[in-house]
Coordinates of C-alpha atoms in Angstrom, one line a residue:
M1 CA 163.3 -38.9 175.3
P2 CA 160.8 -38.2 178.1
A3 CA 157.9 -40.8 178.1
I4 CA 154.5 -39.5 177.7
C5 CA 152.7 -39.3 181.0
F6 CA 149.0 -39.2 182.0
P7 CA 147.4 -38.5 185.4
S8 CA 147.3 -41.8 187.2
R9 CA 143.5 -42.1 187.3
L10 CA 143.3 -41.8 183.4
K11 CA 146.3 -44.0 182.6
P12 CA 144.5 -47.3 182.4
L13 CA 142.0 -46.0 179.9
C14 CA 144.7 -44.3 177.9
L15 CA 146.9 -47.4 177.8
A16 CA 143.8 -49.4 176.9
A17 CA 143.2 -47.2 173.9
G18 CA 146.7 -47.2 172.7
L19 CA 147.0 -43.5 173.3
L20 CA 150.5 -43.5 175.0
L21 CA 152.2 -43.8 171.6
A22 CA 152.4 -40.2 171.0
A23 CA 154.8 -39.5 168.1
G24 CA 156.9 -36.5 167.3
P25 CA 156.8 -34.3 164.1
A26 CA 156.9 -36.2 160.9
F27 CA 159.5 -35.1 158.4
A28 CA 159.5 -36.1 154.8
Q29 CA 160.7 -35.3 151.3
S30 CA 159.4 -36.2 147.8
A31 CA 161.7 -39.1 147.3
P32 CA 165.0 -40.6 148.7
A33 CA 168.1 -39.2 147.1
V34 CA 169.8 -42.6 147.3
S35 CA 169.5 -46.0 145.6
A36 CA 165.9 -47.3 145.9
A37 CA 167.2 -50.7 146.9
P38 CA 167.0 -51.6 150.7
A39 CA 169.9 -50.2 152.6
A40 CA 172.9 -52.5 153.1
G41 CA 172.9 -54.1 156.6
G42 CA 169.2 -53.3 157.1
L43 CA 166.2 -55.7 157.5
S44 CA 165.9 -58.6 155.1
P45 CA 163.0 -59.1 152.7
A46 CA 162.4 -62.3 154.5
F47 CA 161.8 -60.4 157.7
H48 CA 159.2 -58.1 156.1
K49 CA 157.6 -61.0 154.4
Q50 CA 157.3 -62.9 157.8
R51 CA 155.9 -59.9 159.4
R52 CA 153.1 -59.6 156.8
E53 CA 152.2 -63.2 157.1
L54 CA 152.0 -62.9 160.9
L55 CA 149.8 -59.8 160.6
R56 CA 147.6 -61.6 158.0
Q57 CA 147.2 -64.6 160.3
A58 CA 146.0 -62.3 163.0
L59 CA 143.2 -61.0 160.9
P60 CA 139.7 -62.4 161.6
P61 CA 138.0 -64.5 158.9
G62 CA 136.7 -62.4 156.1
A63 CA 139.1 -59.4 156.8
V64 CA 141.2 -57.1 154.8
A65 CA 143.9 -54.7 156.1
V66 CA 145.0 -51.6 154.2
L67 CA 148.1 -49.5 155.1
F68 CA 149.3 -46.4 153.4
A69 CA 152.9 -45.0 152.9
A70 CA 153.6 -41.8 154.8
P71 CA 152.9 -38.5 153.2
V72 CA 155.5 -36.1 151.7
R73 CA 155.9 -33.2 154.1
N74 CA 156.6 -29.8 152.8
R75 CA 159.3 -27.6 154.6
A76 CA 159.0 -24.4 152.5
N77 CA 158.0 -23.5 149.0
D78 CA 159.4 -26.2 146.8
V79 CA 161.6 -27.9 149.5
D80 CA 160.4 -30.9 151.2
Y81 CA 161.6 -32.7 154.4
I82 CA 163.7 -35.7 154.0
Y83 CA 161.3 -38.5 153.5
H84 CA 160.6 -40.9 156.4
Q85 CA 158.4 -43.8 155.7
N86 CA 155.5 -44.8 157.9
P87 CA 157.2 -47.1 160.3
D88 CA 154.3 -49.7 160.2
F89 CA 154.5 -49.6 156.4
Y90 CA 158.2 -50.1 156.5
Y91 CA 157.9 -52.9 159.0
L92 CA 155.6 -54.9 156.7
T93 CA 157.2 -54.1 153.4
G94 CA 160.7 -52.6 153.5
Y95 CA 159.4 -49.9 150.9
Q96 CA 161.1 -46.6 151.5
E97 CA 159.2 -44.5 149.0
P98 CA 156.0 -42.4 149.1
E99 CA 152.6 -42.7 147.1
A100 CA 152.0 -46.4 147.9
V101 CA 149.4 -48.6 149.5
L102 CA 149.6 -52.3 151.0
V103 CA 146.5 -54.5 151.0
L104 CA 146.6 -57.8 153.0
F105 CA 143.8 -60.4 152.7
K106 CA 142.9 -63.0 155.2
E107 CA 141.6 -65.3 152.4
P108 CA 143.1 -65.3 148.8
Q109 CA 141.5 -62.7 146.4
T110 CA 141.6 -61.9 142.8
V111 CA 143.4 -58.7 142.2
S112 CA 143.9 -57.2 138.7
G113 CA 142.7 -60.5 137.3
Q114 CA 145.2 -62.6 139.2
P115 CA 143.7 -65.2 141.6
G116 CA 145.2 -66.5 144.9
I117 CA 146.5 -63.2 146.0
T118 CA 147.0 -62.6 149.7
E119 CA 149.2 -59.4 149.7
A120 CA 149.3 -56.7 147.1
L121 CA 151.5 -53.6 147.0
F122 CA 150.8 -50.6 144.8
V123 CA 153.8 -48.3 144.3
Q124 CA 154.8 -45.2 142.3
P125 CA 155.9 -46.1 138.8
R126 CA 159.4 -45.8 137.4
D127 CA 159.9 -42.3 135.8
P128 CA 163.4 -41.6 134.4
R129 CA 162.9 -37.9 134.2
R130 CA 161.6 -37.6 137.9
E131 CA 164.4 -40.1 139.0
Q132 CA 167.0 -37.8 137.7
W133 CA 165.9 -35.1 140.2
T134 CA 164.7 -37.0 143.3
G135 CA 166.3 -40.4 143.2
R136 CA 165.9 -43.9 141.8
R137 CA 162.5 -45.7 142.3
L138 CA 162.0 -49.4 142.6
G139 CA 158.8 -49.5 140.5
A140 CA 156.4 -52.5 140.6
E141 CA 158.9 -55.0 139.1
G142 CA 161.6 -53.8 141.5
A143 CA 159.3 -54.0 144.4
K144 CA 158.1 -57.5 143.6
K145 CA 161.7 -58.8 143.0
Q146 CA 163.7 -56.9 145.8
L147 CA 161.0 -56.9 148.4
Q148 CA 159.6 -60.3 147.7
L149 CA 156.0 -59.3 147.3
Q150 CA 153.6 -61.7 145.9
F151 CA 151.8 -59.0 143.9
A152 CA 153.1 -55.6 143.0
A153 CA 151.8 -53.0 140.6
D154 CA 151.9 -49.3 139.7
N155 CA 149.7 -47.3 142.1
Q156 CA 147.6 -46.2 139.1
E157 CA 146.3 -49.9 139.0
F158 CA 144.9 -49.5 142.6
A159 CA 141.7 -47.9 141.4
K160 CA 141.1 -50.6 138.7
A161 CA 142.4 -53.6 140.6
G162 CA 138.8 -55.0 141.0
I163 CA 139.1 -55.6 144.7
K164 CA 135.6 -56.7 146.0
W165 CA 135.6 -54.5 149.1
A166 CA 131.8 -55.2 149.8
G167 CA 132.6 -58.8 150.5
F168 CA 134.8 -58.2 153.5
S169 CA 133.2 -58.6 156.9
S170 CA 136.1 -56.5 158.6
V171 CA 137.9 -53.6 156.8
Q172 CA 140.8 -52.6 159.0
F173 CA 143.1 -49.7 158.5
L174 CA 145.2 -47.1 160.4
D175 CA 144.2 -43.5 160.9
L176 CA 143.8 -42.4 157.2
P177 CA 146.2 -39.3 156.4
A178 CA 143.8 -36.3 156.1
D179 CA 146.4 -33.5 155.6
V180 CA 147.9 -34.7 152.2
R181 CA 148.6 -32.4 149.3
D182 CA 146.8 -33.3 146.0
N183 CA 149.1 -33.2 143.1
P184 CA 146.9 -32.5 140.1
A185 CA 149.6 -33.9 137.7
D186 CA 149.7 -37.3 139.6
P187 CA 146.5 -39.3 139.2
A188 CA 147.6 -41.8 142.0
D189 CA 149.3 -39.9 144.6
L190 CA 148.6 -40.5 148.3
F191 CA 145.7 -38.2 148.1
D192 CA 144.1 -40.0 145.4
L193 CA 144.9 -43.5 146.8
V194 CA 143.1 -42.5 150.0
A195 CA 140.1 -41.2 148.1
T196 CA 140.0 -44.3 146.1
F197 CA 140.0 -46.5 149.0
R198 CA 137.4 -44.3 150.9
Q199 CA 135.0 -44.5 147.8
Q200 CA 135.5 -48.2 146.7
A201 CA 135.4 -49.4 150.3
A202 CA 132.5 -47.1 151.2
V203 CA 134.2 -46.0 154.4
P204 CA 131.6 -43.9 156.3
A205 CA 132.4 -40.2 155.9
D206 CA 131.9 -39.7 159.6
F207 CA 134.2 -42.6 160.5
N208 CA 136.2 -41.3 163.6
P209 CA 139.2 -43.3 164.8
R210 CA 139.4 -41.4 168.0
Q211 CA 135.8 -42.3 168.8
E212 CA 136.5 -45.9 168.1
A213 CA 139.6 -45.6 170.5
L214 CA 137.3 -44.2 173.2
Y215 CA 134.8 -47.0 172.8
Q216 CA 137.5 -49.7 173.0
A217 CA 138.8 -48.0 176.1
M218 CA 135.3 -48.1 177.6
Q219 CA 135.1 -51.9 176.8
Q220 CA 138.5 -52.4 178.4
G221 CA 137.8 -50.2 181.4
A222 CA 134.5 -51.8 182.2
A223 CA 136.0 -53.7 185.1
S224 CA 136.9 -50.3 186.7
P225 CA 133.6 -48.3 186.7
D226 CA 134.8 -46.2 189.6
R227 CA 137.5 -44.9 187.1
L228 CA 135.7 -45.1 184.0
K229 CA 132.6 -43.0 184.9
P230 CA 134.6 -40.0 186.2
Y231 CA 136.8 -40.1 183.1
L232 CA 133.9 -40.0 180.8
E233 CA 132.2 -37.3 182.7
N234 CA 135.3 -35.2 182.5
L235 CA 135.7 -35.9 178.9
S236 CA 132.1 -35.0 178.3
R237 CA 132.7 -31.5 179.8
Q238 CA 135.8 -30.8 177.7
Q239 CA 134.6 -32.3 174.4
P240 CA 131.2 -31.5 172.8
T241 CA 131.4 -34.6 170.5
V242 CA 131.6 -36.9 173.5
A243 CA 128.9 -35.0 175.3
Q244 CA 126.7 -35.6 172.4
D245 CA 127.7 -39.3 171.8
A246 CA 124.8 -41.6 172.4
Y247 CA 126.9 -44.6 173.5
V248 CA 128.9 -42.7 176.0
Q249 CA 125.9 -40.9 177.5
R250 CA 123.9 -44.1 177.8
Y251 CA 126.8 -45.6 179.9
L252 CA 126.8 -42.4 182.1
K253 CA 123.0 -42.6 182.6
A254 CA 123.2 -46.1 183.9
T255 CA 122.7 -46.3 187.7
T256 CA 123.7 -49.9 188.4
E257 CA 126.6 -52.1 187.3
A258 CA 124.1 -54.3 185.4
E259 CA 122.8 -51.3 183.5
Q260 CA 126.5 -50.2 182.7
R261 CA 127.2 -53.7 181.2
Q262 CA 124.2 -53.6 179.1
A263 CA 125.1 -50.1 177.9
L264 CA 128.5 -51.3 176.9
A265 CA 127.1 -54.3 175.2
A266 CA 124.8 -52.4 173.1
R267 CA 127.6 -51.6 170.6
S268 CA 127.9 -54.1 167.8
V269 CA 131.3 -55.2 166.4
P270 CA 132.2 -52.5 163.8
R271 CA 132.9 -53.5 160.3
F272 CA 135.3 -50.6 159.6
T273 CA 138.0 -50.5 162.4
A274 CA 141.3 -48.7 163.1
Q275 CA 141.7 -50.0 166.6
A276 CA 142.0 -53.9 165.5
L277 CA 145.0 -53.2 163.2
N278 CA 146.6 -50.9 165.8
G279 CA 146.4 -53.6 168.4
A280 CA 147.7 -56.4 166.2
L281 CA 150.7 -54.2 165.1
S282 CA 151.5 -53.2 168.7
E283 CA 151.6 -56.8 169.7
L284 CA 153.9 -57.7 166.7
R285 CA 156.2 -54.8 167.1
A286 CA 156.6 -55.0 170.9
V287 CA 158.8 -58.1 170.7
K288 CA 161.9 -57.6 168.7
T289 CA 163.4 -60.4 166.6
P290 CA 167.2 -61.0 166.6
E291 CA 167.4 -59.2 163.3
E292 CA 165.8 -56.2 164.8
L293 CA 167.9 -56.4 167.8
A294 CA 171.2 -56.3 165.8
L295 CA 170.1 -53.0 164.4
L296 CA 168.9 -51.6 167.7
R297 CA 172.1 -52.6 169.4
R298 CA 174.1 -50.7 166.8
A299 CA 171.9 -47.6 166.9
V300 CA 172.3 -47.5 170.8
R301 CA 176.0 -48.2 170.8
I302 CA 176.5 -45.3 168.2
S303 CA 174.5 -43.0 170.5
A304 CA 176.6 -44.2 173.6
V305 CA 179.8 -43.4 171.7
G306 CA 178.4 -39.9 170.9
Q307 CA 177.8 -39.3 174.5
Q308 CA 181.3 -40.3 175.3
E309 CA 182.9 -38.1 172.6
V310 CA 180.9 -35.1 173.8
M311 CA 181.9 -35.6 177.4
K312 CA 185.5 -35.4 176.3
A313 CA 185.0 -32.4 174.2
A314 CA 182.7 -30.3 176.3
H315 CA 183.7 -27.1 178.0
A316 CA 182.1 -23.9 179.2
G317 CA 183.0 -22.1 175.9
L318 CA 181.0 -24.3 173.6
G319 CA 177.3 -23.7 172.6
E320 CA 174.4 -26.1 172.7
R321 CA 174.4 -26.4 168.9
E322 CA 178.1 -27.3 168.8
L323 CA 177.5 -30.1 171.4
Q324 CA 174.5 -31.2 169.1
G325 CA 176.8 -31.2 166.2
I326 CA 179.4 -33.6 167.9
H327 CA 176.6 -36.1 168.7
E328 CA 175.3 -36.1 165.2
F329 CA 178.8 -36.2 163.6
V330 CA 179.5 -39.4 165.6
Y331 CA 176.2 -40.8 164.2
R332 CA 177.2 -40.1 160.6
K333 CA 180.7 -41.4 161.1
Y334 CA 179.1 -44.7 162.0
D335 CA 176.8 -44.7 159.2
A336 CA 173.6 -43.9 161.0
E337 CA 171.3 -42.1 158.5
F338 CA 169.3 -39.8 160.7
E339 CA 168.6 -38.9 164.4
G340 CA 165.7 -40.8 165.7
Y341 CA 164.2 -37.6 166.9
P342 CA 165.4 -34.0 167.1
S343 CA 168.4 -33.8 169.4
I344 CA 167.8 -32.1 172.8
V345 CA 170.7 -30.3 174.2
G346 CA 169.7 -27.9 176.9
A347 CA 172.0 -26.1 179.3
G348 CA 170.6 -24.8 182.6
A349 CA 167.2 -23.4 182.4
N350 CA 166.9 -25.0 178.9
G351 CA 167.5 -28.5 180.4
C352 CA 164.3 -28.0 182.4
I353 CA 162.2 -27.9 179.2
L354 CA 161.4 -31.7 178.4
H355 CA 161.4 -31.5 174.6
Y356 CA 163.7 -28.5 174.2
E357 CA 164.9 -28.7 170.5
T358 CA 166.1 -25.2 169.8
N359 CA 169.6 -25.8 171.0
N360 CA 170.8 -22.2 170.3
K361 CA 172.3 -21.1 173.6
P362 CA 175.8 -19.8 172.3
L363 CA 177.7 -20.7 175.5
V364 CA 176.7 -23.4 178.1
G365 CA 178.9 -21.9 180.8
N366 CA 179.1 -23.9 183.9
E367 CA 175.4 -25.0 184.1
L368 CA 174.5 -28.6 183.7
V369 CA 173.8 -29.6 180.1
L370 CA 171.2 -32.3 179.5
M371 CA 171.7 -34.2 176.3
D372 CA 168.9 -36.5 175.1
C373 CA 170.1 -37.8 171.7
G374 CA 169.6 -40.8 169.6
A375 CA 170.9 -42.2 166.4
E376 CA 168.6 -43.8 163.9
Y377 CA 170.3 -46.8 162.3
R378 CA 168.5 -48.6 159.4
G379 CA 165.2 -47.3 160.7
Y380 CA 165.8 -48.2 164.4
S381 CA 166.1 -45.4 167.0
A382 CA 168.1 -45.2 170.1
D383 CA 167.3 -43.0 173.0
V384 CA 170.1 -42.2 175.4
T385 CA 170.3 -39.2 177.8
R386 CA 173.2 -38.1 179.9
T387 CA 173.5 -34.9 181.9
I388 CA 176.9 -33.4 182.5
P389 CA 178.7 -30.3 184.0
P390 CA 180.8 -28.5 181.3
S391 CA 183.4 -27.5 183.9
G392 CA 184.1 -31.4 184.3
K393 CA 183.0 -31.3 188.0
F394 CA 179.6 -31.3 189.4
S395 CA 178.9 -28.6 192.0
P396 CA 177.5 -29.9 195.4
A397 CA 173.9 -29.0 194.6
Q398 CA 174.2 -30.4 191.0
R399 CA 175.7 -33.6 192.5
Q400 CA 172.9 -34.0 195.0
I401 CA 170.3 -33.9 192.3
Y402 CA 172.2 -35.9 189.9
E403 CA 172.8 -38.8 192.4
L404 CA 169.2 -38.7 193.5
V405 CA 168.0 -39.2 189.7
L406 CA 170.8 -42.0 189.3
A407 CA 169.3 -43.8 192.5
A408 CA 165.9 -43.5 191.0
Q409 CA 167.1 -45.0 187.8
D410 CA 168.9 -47.9 189.6
A411 CA 165.6 -48.7 191.4
G412 CA 163.8 -48.6 188.0
F413 CA 166.5 -51.1 186.7
A414 CA 165.8 -53.4 189.6
A415 CA 162.1 -53.3 188.9
T416 CA 162.6 -54.3 185.2
K417 CA 162.2 -57.9 184.5
P418 CA 159.9 -60.2 182.5
G419 CA 156.2 -60.3 183.9
A420 CA 156.5 -57.1 185.8
P421 CA 153.9 -54.5 185.0
F422 CA 155.1 -52.0 182.4
Q423 CA 154.6 -49.2 185.1
A424 CA 156.9 -51.1 187.6
P425 CA 160.1 -49.1 186.6
D426 CA 158.2 -45.8 186.8
Q427 CA 156.7 -46.8 190.3
A428 CA 160.0 -47.7 191.6
A429 CA 161.8 -44.6 190.4
R430 CA 159.0 -42.2 191.4
K431 CA 159.2 -43.5 194.9
V432 CA 162.9 -42.8 195.1
V433 CA 162.5 -39.3 193.6
T434 CA 159.7 -38.4 196.0
E435 CA 161.5 -39.5 199.1
G436 CA 164.7 -37.7 198.0
L437 CA 162.9 -34.4 197.2
L438 CA 161.3 -34.6 200.6
K439 CA 164.7 -35.3 202.4
L440 CA 166.2 -32.3 200.5
G441 CA 163.5 -30.1 201.5
I442 CA 162.5 -29.2 197.9
I443 CA 159.0 -30.5 198.4
K444 CA 156.9 -30.6 201.6
Q445 CA 154.2 -33.1 200.5
A446 CA 154.8 -36.2 198.5
E447 CA 152.1 -35.1 196.0
E448 CA 154.3 -32.2 195.0
A449 CA 156.9 -34.4 193.5
R450 CA 155.2 -34.6 190.1
R451 CA 156.0 -30.8 189.7
Y452 CA 159.7 -31.8 189.3
F453 CA 159.2 -35.2 187.7
P454 CA 156.3 -34.7 185.3
H455 CA 156.9 -37.5 182.7
G456 CA 156.7 -41.2 182.6
T457 CA 159.8 -43.3 183.2
S458 CA 159.5 -45.8 180.3
H459 CA 158.5 -46.3 176.8
Y460 CA 159.0 -48.8 174.1
L461 CA 161.8 -48.3 171.6
G462 CA 162.2 -49.6 168.0
L463 CA 161.2 -48.1 164.7
D464 CA 159.7 -45.2 166.6
V465 CA 161.4 -43.6 169.6
H466 CA 158.0 -44.0 171.3
D467 CA 157.4 -47.3 169.8
R468 CA 154.3 -49.5 169.5
G469 CA 153.7 -51.9 172.4
S470 CA 150.9 -53.2 174.5
Y471 CA 151.9 -51.7 177.6
G472 CA 151.0 -54.9 179.4
P473 CA 153.5 -57.0 181.4
L474 CA 157.0 -56.8 180.3
A475 CA 158.2 -59.6 178.1
A476 CA 161.5 -61.0 176.8
G477 CA 162.3 -59.2 173.6
N478 CA 160.8 -55.8 174.6
V479 CA 163.2 -53.0 174.4
I480 CA 162.2 -50.0 176.8
T481 CA 163.7 -46.8 178.2
V482 CA 164.3 -46.1 181.9
E483 CA 164.6 -42.4 182.2
P484 CA 163.7 -40.7 185.6
G485 CA 164.4 -37.0 185.7
I486 CA 164.2 -33.9 188.0
Y487 CA 163.7 -30.4 186.7
I488 CA 163.7 -27.4 188.8
P489 CA 163.1 -24.2 186.7
E490 CA 163.8 -20.7 188.0
G491 CA 161.1 -19.5 190.3
S492 CA 160.2 -22.8 191.7
P493 CA 158.9 -22.9 195.3
C494 CA 162.2 -24.1 196.9
D495 CA 165.6 -22.8 197.7
P496 CA 167.1 -20.8 194.8
K497 CA 170.3 -22.9 195.0
W498 CA 168.3 -25.7 193.2
W499 CA 166.9 -23.4 190.4
N500 CA 167.8 -24.3 186.8
I501 CA 169.1 -27.7 187.6
G502 CA 167.6 -30.2 185.2
V503 CA 168.8 -33.9 185.2
R504 CA 167.7 -36.8 183.3
I505 CA 169.5 -40.1 182.9
E506 CA 168.1 -42.5 180.2
D507 CA 169.2 -45.9 179.2
D508 CA 167.8 -48.4 176.8
L509 CA 167.1 -51.9 178.2
L510 CA 166.3 -55.2 176.5
I511 CA 164.1 -57.4 178.5
T512 CA 165.7 -60.9 178.8
P513 CA 164.2 -64.1 180.0
T514 CA 165.8 -63.5 183.4
G515 CA 165.9 -59.7 183.7
Y516 CA 167.4 -57.1 181.5
E517 CA 170.4 -56.0 179.5
N518 CA 171.5 -52.4 179.5
L519 CA 172.3 -51.7 175.8
S520 CA 173.6 -48.2 176.5
R521 CA 175.9 -49.0 179.3
E522 CA 179.0 -47.8 177.4
A523 CA 177.7 -44.2 178.1
P524 CA 179.1 -43.3 181.6
R525 CA 176.3 -42.6 184.1
T526 CA 177.9 -42.3 187.6
V527 CA 179.4 -39.0 188.8
A528 CA 182.9 -40.6 189.1
D529 CA 182.8 -42.1 185.6
I530 CA 181.5 -38.9 184.0
E531 CA 184.1 -36.7 185.7
A532 CA 187.0 -39.1 184.8
L533 CA 185.9 -39.2 181.1
M534 CA 185.6 -35.5 181.0
A535 CA 189.2 -35.1 182.1
Q536 CA 190.3 -37.1 179.2
P537 CA 191.6 -35.3 175.9
S538 CA 189.2 -35.1 172.9
A539 CA 190.1 -35.7 169.2
L540 CA 188.5 -32.4 168.7
D541 CA 190.7 -30.3 171.0
G542 CA 192.8 -28.9 168.2
F543 CA 190.0 -28.4 165.8
K544 CA 190.0 -24.8 164.9
L545 CA 187.9 -23.0 162.0
P546 CA 188.8 -19.5 160.7
K547 CA 186.9 -16.5 162.0
L548 CA 184.2 -15.2 159.8

């Protein structure tokens, strides 16, 4: 899936603020329609317990961290989306149900009369009548026993747990869900849990995580005033809240570096913060444990087999949705619960739309088909893209663009190693694409290359397809994508023979102590290998359905 990309002069600030982790749409339902117990083969309770302890150790003295489960999302009327837990919440608890809150204390506290508590999980209670309709629930006892929580209670206990919020010097939380439905029949749904936290912890009504992220970006961008000041000036023109912000404006009015440093130092350490917890979780989640890697490997291998099977089955008479269906059938056959993101299957002009998800072209014909698809296995998402010719053979123009993207990806691979800047694969791939487009005559100036390669080359991969990470130097245990692309929509200022050619090649790389391992190498990526596999018979060749 294309990496989020910012103009180069803004990127250091965006990276510093953690703004690169753009997530796709959230999909949810009221409760899992399966056993409430952790899925077989998933992460162990010991893993989640260790993650909680590591995060707790990262908290400053006198701190408390609060995390909420993901909201239930309505699809239409009385039908909800399949529930998908907040990845951070799942990472720390293994809990897969809504209407819950986790509280971690740096120092032991008394909760509901029990002393010595460092972690407390409040969950939706057992309800046999509701469970008959929407699936089994763990309840407090199940959560404590199966998830190995020190303290667990029904969510109705949260409001009367007696947590001494005023005594904490740092209250850390992630962005509080603001678009949550209030169920009047449930006195402790997510809406009420958030409201209780806001009221009891006295969170300022005007607390703004985006503003805090901007302040943090200013602090981290202080060493580059030549970039920071133009960025803030531009932001002030675009956003009235920034233009009226006294802290920002004090920095902009500074005329010397000494005055700028004084302006930045004028802000005290905030008691309420979302950025501190964001940063700690990004550091934790960026380096995968062996337990996580086992799940990621399986998700990626399933996705690679999906690409193989589609290559064998594809022909001009199939539609985008049918090709999507083959990918997703393979995922289910290997026990992957979901797709990591909406499948992208775009033929011709549709392949030039980066996040094309409609997939409704009835016949792909002989245009290139870009397939950006990834299985989600036990919460971990793959992200593998291949581009194929339904005829089984690349045309000369298609082949030239494809091999240029392939060369760019090879350059990105070569730049991927521990200690390298996170942007190294992008810089290497972009150089090859720019030189290639100039050589083919598609562009006349190097600056024009971004028109045809508008996204970043890499992002972290894990519980989110655009996963958490520091975006600092690459480190062993990181899993990233390398995904250059070229997209030439109809009407582009170049020879029409290139129009409607969209190519992206994406692989999932594990950073090792000495280099990288391509986890998705089983999906053919060279022209010769793709054409050879497409010539093979498919298990679906004889699959026929009656006409309706």
